[in-house]
PDB file of C-alpha atoms in Angstrom:
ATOM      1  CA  UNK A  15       4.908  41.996 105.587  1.00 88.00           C
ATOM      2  CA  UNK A  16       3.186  39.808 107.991  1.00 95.00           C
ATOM      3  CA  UNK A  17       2.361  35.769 107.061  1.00 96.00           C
ATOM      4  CA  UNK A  18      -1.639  35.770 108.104  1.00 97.00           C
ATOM      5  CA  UNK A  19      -4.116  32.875 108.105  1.00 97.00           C
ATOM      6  CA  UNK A  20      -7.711  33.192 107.838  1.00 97.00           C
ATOM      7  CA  UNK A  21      -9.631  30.206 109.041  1.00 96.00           C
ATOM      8  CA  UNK A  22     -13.319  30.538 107.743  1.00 95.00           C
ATOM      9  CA  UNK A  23     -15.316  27.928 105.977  1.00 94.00           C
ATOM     10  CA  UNK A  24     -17.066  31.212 103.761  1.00 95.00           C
ATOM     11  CA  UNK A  25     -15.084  31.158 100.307  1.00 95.00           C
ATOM     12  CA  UNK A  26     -16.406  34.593  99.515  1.00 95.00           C
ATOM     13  CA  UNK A  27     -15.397  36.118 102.566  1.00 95.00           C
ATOM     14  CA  UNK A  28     -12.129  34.128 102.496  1.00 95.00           C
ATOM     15  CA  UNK A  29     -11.898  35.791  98.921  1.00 96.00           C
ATOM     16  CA  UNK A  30     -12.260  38.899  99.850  1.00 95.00           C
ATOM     17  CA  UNK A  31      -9.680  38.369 102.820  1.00 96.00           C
ATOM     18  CA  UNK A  32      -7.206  37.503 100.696  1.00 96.00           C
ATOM     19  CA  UNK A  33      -7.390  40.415  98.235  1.00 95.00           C
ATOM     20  CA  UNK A  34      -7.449  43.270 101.288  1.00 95.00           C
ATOM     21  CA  UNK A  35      -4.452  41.877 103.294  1.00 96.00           C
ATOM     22  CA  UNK A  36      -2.616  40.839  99.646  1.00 96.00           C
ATOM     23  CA  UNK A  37      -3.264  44.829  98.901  1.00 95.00           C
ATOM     24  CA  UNK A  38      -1.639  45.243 102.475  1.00 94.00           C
ATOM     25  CA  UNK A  39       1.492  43.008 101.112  1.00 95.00           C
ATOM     26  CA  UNK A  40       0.778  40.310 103.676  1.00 96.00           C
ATOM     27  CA  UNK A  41       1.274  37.101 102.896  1.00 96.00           C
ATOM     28  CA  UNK A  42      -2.062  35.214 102.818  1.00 96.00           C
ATOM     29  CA  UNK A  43      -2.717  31.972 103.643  1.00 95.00           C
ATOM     30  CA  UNK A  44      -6.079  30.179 104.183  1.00 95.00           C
ATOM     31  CA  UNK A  45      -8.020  27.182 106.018  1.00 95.00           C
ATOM     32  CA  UNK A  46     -11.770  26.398 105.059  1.00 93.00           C
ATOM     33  CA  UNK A  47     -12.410  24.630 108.744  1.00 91.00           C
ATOM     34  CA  UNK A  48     -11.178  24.666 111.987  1.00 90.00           C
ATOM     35  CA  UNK A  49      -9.386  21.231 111.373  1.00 89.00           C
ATOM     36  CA  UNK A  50      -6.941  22.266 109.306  1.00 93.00           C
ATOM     37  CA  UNK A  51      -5.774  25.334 111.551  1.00 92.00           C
ATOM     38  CA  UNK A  52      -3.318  23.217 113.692  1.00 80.00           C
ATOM     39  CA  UNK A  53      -1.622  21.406 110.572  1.00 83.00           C
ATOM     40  CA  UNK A  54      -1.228  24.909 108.770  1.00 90.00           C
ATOM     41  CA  UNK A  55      -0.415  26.924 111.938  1.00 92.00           C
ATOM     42  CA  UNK A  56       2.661  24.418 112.982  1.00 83.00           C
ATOM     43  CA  UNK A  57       3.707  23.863 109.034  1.00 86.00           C
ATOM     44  CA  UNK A  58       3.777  27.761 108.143  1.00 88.00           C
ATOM     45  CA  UNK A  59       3.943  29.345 111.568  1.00 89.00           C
ATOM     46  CA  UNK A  60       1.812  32.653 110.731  1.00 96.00           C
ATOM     47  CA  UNK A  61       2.144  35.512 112.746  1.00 96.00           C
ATOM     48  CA  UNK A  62      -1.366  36.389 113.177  1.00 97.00           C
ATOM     49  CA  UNK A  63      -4.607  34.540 113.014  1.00 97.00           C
ATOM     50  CA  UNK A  64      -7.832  35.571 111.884  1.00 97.00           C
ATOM     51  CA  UNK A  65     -10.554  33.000 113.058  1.00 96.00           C
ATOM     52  CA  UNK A  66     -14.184  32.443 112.804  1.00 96.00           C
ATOM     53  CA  UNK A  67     -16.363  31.004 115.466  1.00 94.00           C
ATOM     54  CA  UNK A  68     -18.536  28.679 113.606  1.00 93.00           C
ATOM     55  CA  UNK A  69     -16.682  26.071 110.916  1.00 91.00           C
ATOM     56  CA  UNK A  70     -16.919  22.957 110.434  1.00 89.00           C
ATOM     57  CA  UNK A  71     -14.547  19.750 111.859  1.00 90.00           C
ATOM     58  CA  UNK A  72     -13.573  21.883 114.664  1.00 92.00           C
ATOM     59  CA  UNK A  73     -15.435  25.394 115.796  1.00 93.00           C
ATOM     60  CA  UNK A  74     -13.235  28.424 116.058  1.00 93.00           C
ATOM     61  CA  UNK A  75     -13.703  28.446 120.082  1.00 95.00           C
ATOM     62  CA  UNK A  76     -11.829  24.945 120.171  1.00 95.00           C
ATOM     63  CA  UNK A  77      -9.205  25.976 117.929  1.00 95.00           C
ATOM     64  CA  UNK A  78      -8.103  29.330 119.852  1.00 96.00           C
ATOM     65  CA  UNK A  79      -8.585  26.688 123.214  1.00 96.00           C
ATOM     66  CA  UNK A  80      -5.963  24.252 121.466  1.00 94.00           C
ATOM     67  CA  UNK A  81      -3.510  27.385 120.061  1.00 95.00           C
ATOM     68  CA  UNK A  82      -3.441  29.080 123.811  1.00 96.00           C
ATOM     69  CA  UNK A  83      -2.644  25.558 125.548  1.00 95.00           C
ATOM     70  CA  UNK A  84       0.061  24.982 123.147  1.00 93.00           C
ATOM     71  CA  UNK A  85       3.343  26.368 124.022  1.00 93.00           C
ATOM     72  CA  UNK A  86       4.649  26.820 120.048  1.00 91.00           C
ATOM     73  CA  UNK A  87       1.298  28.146 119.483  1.00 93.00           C
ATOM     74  CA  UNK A  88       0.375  29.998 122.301  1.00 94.00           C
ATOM     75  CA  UNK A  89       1.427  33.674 121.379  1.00 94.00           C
ATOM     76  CA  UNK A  90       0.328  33.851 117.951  1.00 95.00           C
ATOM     77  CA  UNK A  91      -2.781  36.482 118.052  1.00 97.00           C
ATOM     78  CA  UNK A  92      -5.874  35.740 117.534  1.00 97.00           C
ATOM     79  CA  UNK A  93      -8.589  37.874 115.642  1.00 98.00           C
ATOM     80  CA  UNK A  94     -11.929  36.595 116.187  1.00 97.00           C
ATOM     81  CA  UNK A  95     -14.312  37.509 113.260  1.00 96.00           C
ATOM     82  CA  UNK A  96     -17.238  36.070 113.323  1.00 93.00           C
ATOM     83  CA  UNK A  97     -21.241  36.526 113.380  1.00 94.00           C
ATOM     84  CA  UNK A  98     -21.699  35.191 117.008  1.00 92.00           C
ATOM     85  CA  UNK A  99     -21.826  38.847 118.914  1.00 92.00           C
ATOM     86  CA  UNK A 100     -23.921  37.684 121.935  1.00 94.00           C
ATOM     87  CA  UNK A 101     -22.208  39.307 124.792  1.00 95.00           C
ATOM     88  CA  UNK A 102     -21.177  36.061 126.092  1.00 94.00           C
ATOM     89  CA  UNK A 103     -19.816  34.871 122.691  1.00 94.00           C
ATOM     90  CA  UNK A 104     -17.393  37.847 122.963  1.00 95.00           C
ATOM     91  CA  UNK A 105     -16.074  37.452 126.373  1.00 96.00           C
ATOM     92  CA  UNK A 106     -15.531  33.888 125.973  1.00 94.00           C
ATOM     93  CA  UNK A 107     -13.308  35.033 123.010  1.00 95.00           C
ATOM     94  CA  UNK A 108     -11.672  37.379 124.290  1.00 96.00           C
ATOM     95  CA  UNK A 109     -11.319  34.833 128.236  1.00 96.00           C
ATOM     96  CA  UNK A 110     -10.096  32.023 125.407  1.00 96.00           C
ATOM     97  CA  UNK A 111      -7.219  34.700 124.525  1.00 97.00           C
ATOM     98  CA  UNK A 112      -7.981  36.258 121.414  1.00 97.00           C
ATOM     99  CA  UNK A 113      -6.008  39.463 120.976  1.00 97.00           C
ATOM    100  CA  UNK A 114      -9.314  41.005 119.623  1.00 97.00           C
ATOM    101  CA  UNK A 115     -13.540  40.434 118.259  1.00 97.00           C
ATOM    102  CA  UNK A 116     -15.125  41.434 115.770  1.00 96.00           C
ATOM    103  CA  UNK A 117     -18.643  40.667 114.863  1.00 95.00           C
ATOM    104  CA  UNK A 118     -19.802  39.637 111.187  1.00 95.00           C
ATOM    105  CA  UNK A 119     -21.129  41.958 109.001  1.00 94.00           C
ATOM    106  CA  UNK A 120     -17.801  43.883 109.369  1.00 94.00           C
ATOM    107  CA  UNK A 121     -16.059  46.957 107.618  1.00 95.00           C
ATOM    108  CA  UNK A 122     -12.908  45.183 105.754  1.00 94.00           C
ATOM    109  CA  UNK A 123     -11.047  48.335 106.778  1.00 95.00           C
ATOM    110  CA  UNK A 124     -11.471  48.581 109.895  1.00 96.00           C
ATOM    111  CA  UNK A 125     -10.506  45.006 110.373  1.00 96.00           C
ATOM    112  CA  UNK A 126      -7.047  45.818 108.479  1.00 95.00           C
ATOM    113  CA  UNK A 127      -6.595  48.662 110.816  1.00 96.00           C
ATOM    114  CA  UNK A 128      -7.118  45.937 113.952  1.00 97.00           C
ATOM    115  CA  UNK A 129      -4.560  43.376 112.232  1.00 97.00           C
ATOM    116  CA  UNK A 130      -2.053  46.667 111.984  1.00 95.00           C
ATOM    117  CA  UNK A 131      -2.911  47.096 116.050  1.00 96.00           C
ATOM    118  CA  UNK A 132      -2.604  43.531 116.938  1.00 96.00           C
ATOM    119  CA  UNK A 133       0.368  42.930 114.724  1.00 95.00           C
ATOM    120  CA  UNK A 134       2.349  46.209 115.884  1.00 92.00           C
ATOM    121  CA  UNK A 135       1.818  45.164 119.714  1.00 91.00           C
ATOM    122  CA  UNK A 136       2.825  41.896 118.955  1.00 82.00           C
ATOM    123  CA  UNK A 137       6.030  42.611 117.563  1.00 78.00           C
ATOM    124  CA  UNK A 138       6.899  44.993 120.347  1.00 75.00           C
ATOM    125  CA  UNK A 139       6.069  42.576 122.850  1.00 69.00           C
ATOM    126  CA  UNK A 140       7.586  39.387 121.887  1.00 60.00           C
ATOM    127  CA  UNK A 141      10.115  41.220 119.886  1.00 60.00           C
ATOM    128  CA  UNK A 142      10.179  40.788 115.713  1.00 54.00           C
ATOM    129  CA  UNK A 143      11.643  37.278 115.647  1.00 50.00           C
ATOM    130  CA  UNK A 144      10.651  36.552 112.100  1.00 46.00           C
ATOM    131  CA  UNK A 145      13.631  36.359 110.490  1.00 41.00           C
ATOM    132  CA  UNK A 146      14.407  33.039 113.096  1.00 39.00           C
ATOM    133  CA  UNK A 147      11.421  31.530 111.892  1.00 45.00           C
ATOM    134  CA  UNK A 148      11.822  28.569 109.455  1.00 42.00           C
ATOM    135  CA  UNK A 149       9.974  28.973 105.967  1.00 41.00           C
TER     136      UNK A 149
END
């Protein structure tokens, strides 16, 4: 079981988030706009992040900037999801250090199979440090 935040300002799609990684026997937390990330992220110390791009108080790009430049922050992964899929969008993303990108409309499945990806190679390359972790 993996502790996963989704940061969108959509309360449908954050809905819907919340069932499929639940279902997954994650534990699911949420933020409705980028301002709240950093509060939640250093309180409850997730071990992935889903993110969109455009949110209010603080866009998604500035919160993965402020995450990376962190150094308690700076290796939790990043999943972008978001309806910004200009090329440019993506690669500043993905340059900003977001494990991976996905573009809005999405397949819920497909993005649980990319958490199971991002989470696996995280583990394996940081090692599985969770049960250190306060909370």
């Amino acid at each position: 079981m993996a502790r996963i935040l989704i940061a969108d300002d959509d309360p449908l799609l954050r809905a819907l988030l919340q069932h499929k990684l639940a279902a997954e026997d994650h534990q699911v937390l949420v933020a409705e706009h980028g301002g709240e990330v950093a509060a939640l992220v250093g309180d409850l110390a997730p071990d992935l992040l889903v993110l969109d791009a455009m949110m209010p108080v603080m866009d998604g790009f500035e919160v993965l900037r402020r995450l990376k430049a962190d150094r308690d922050t700076r290796n939790i992964p990043v999943i972008m999801l978001t309806a910004l899929k200009r090329e440019q969008d993506v690669v500043s993303g993905l340059q900003l250090g977001a494990a991976d990108y996905l573009a809005k409309p999405f397949i819920p499945d497909e993005l649980v199979q990319r958490i199971r990806r991002v989470l696996s190679a995280s583990s394996t390359e940081h090692g599985d440090d969770r049960s250190r972790r306060p909370g």
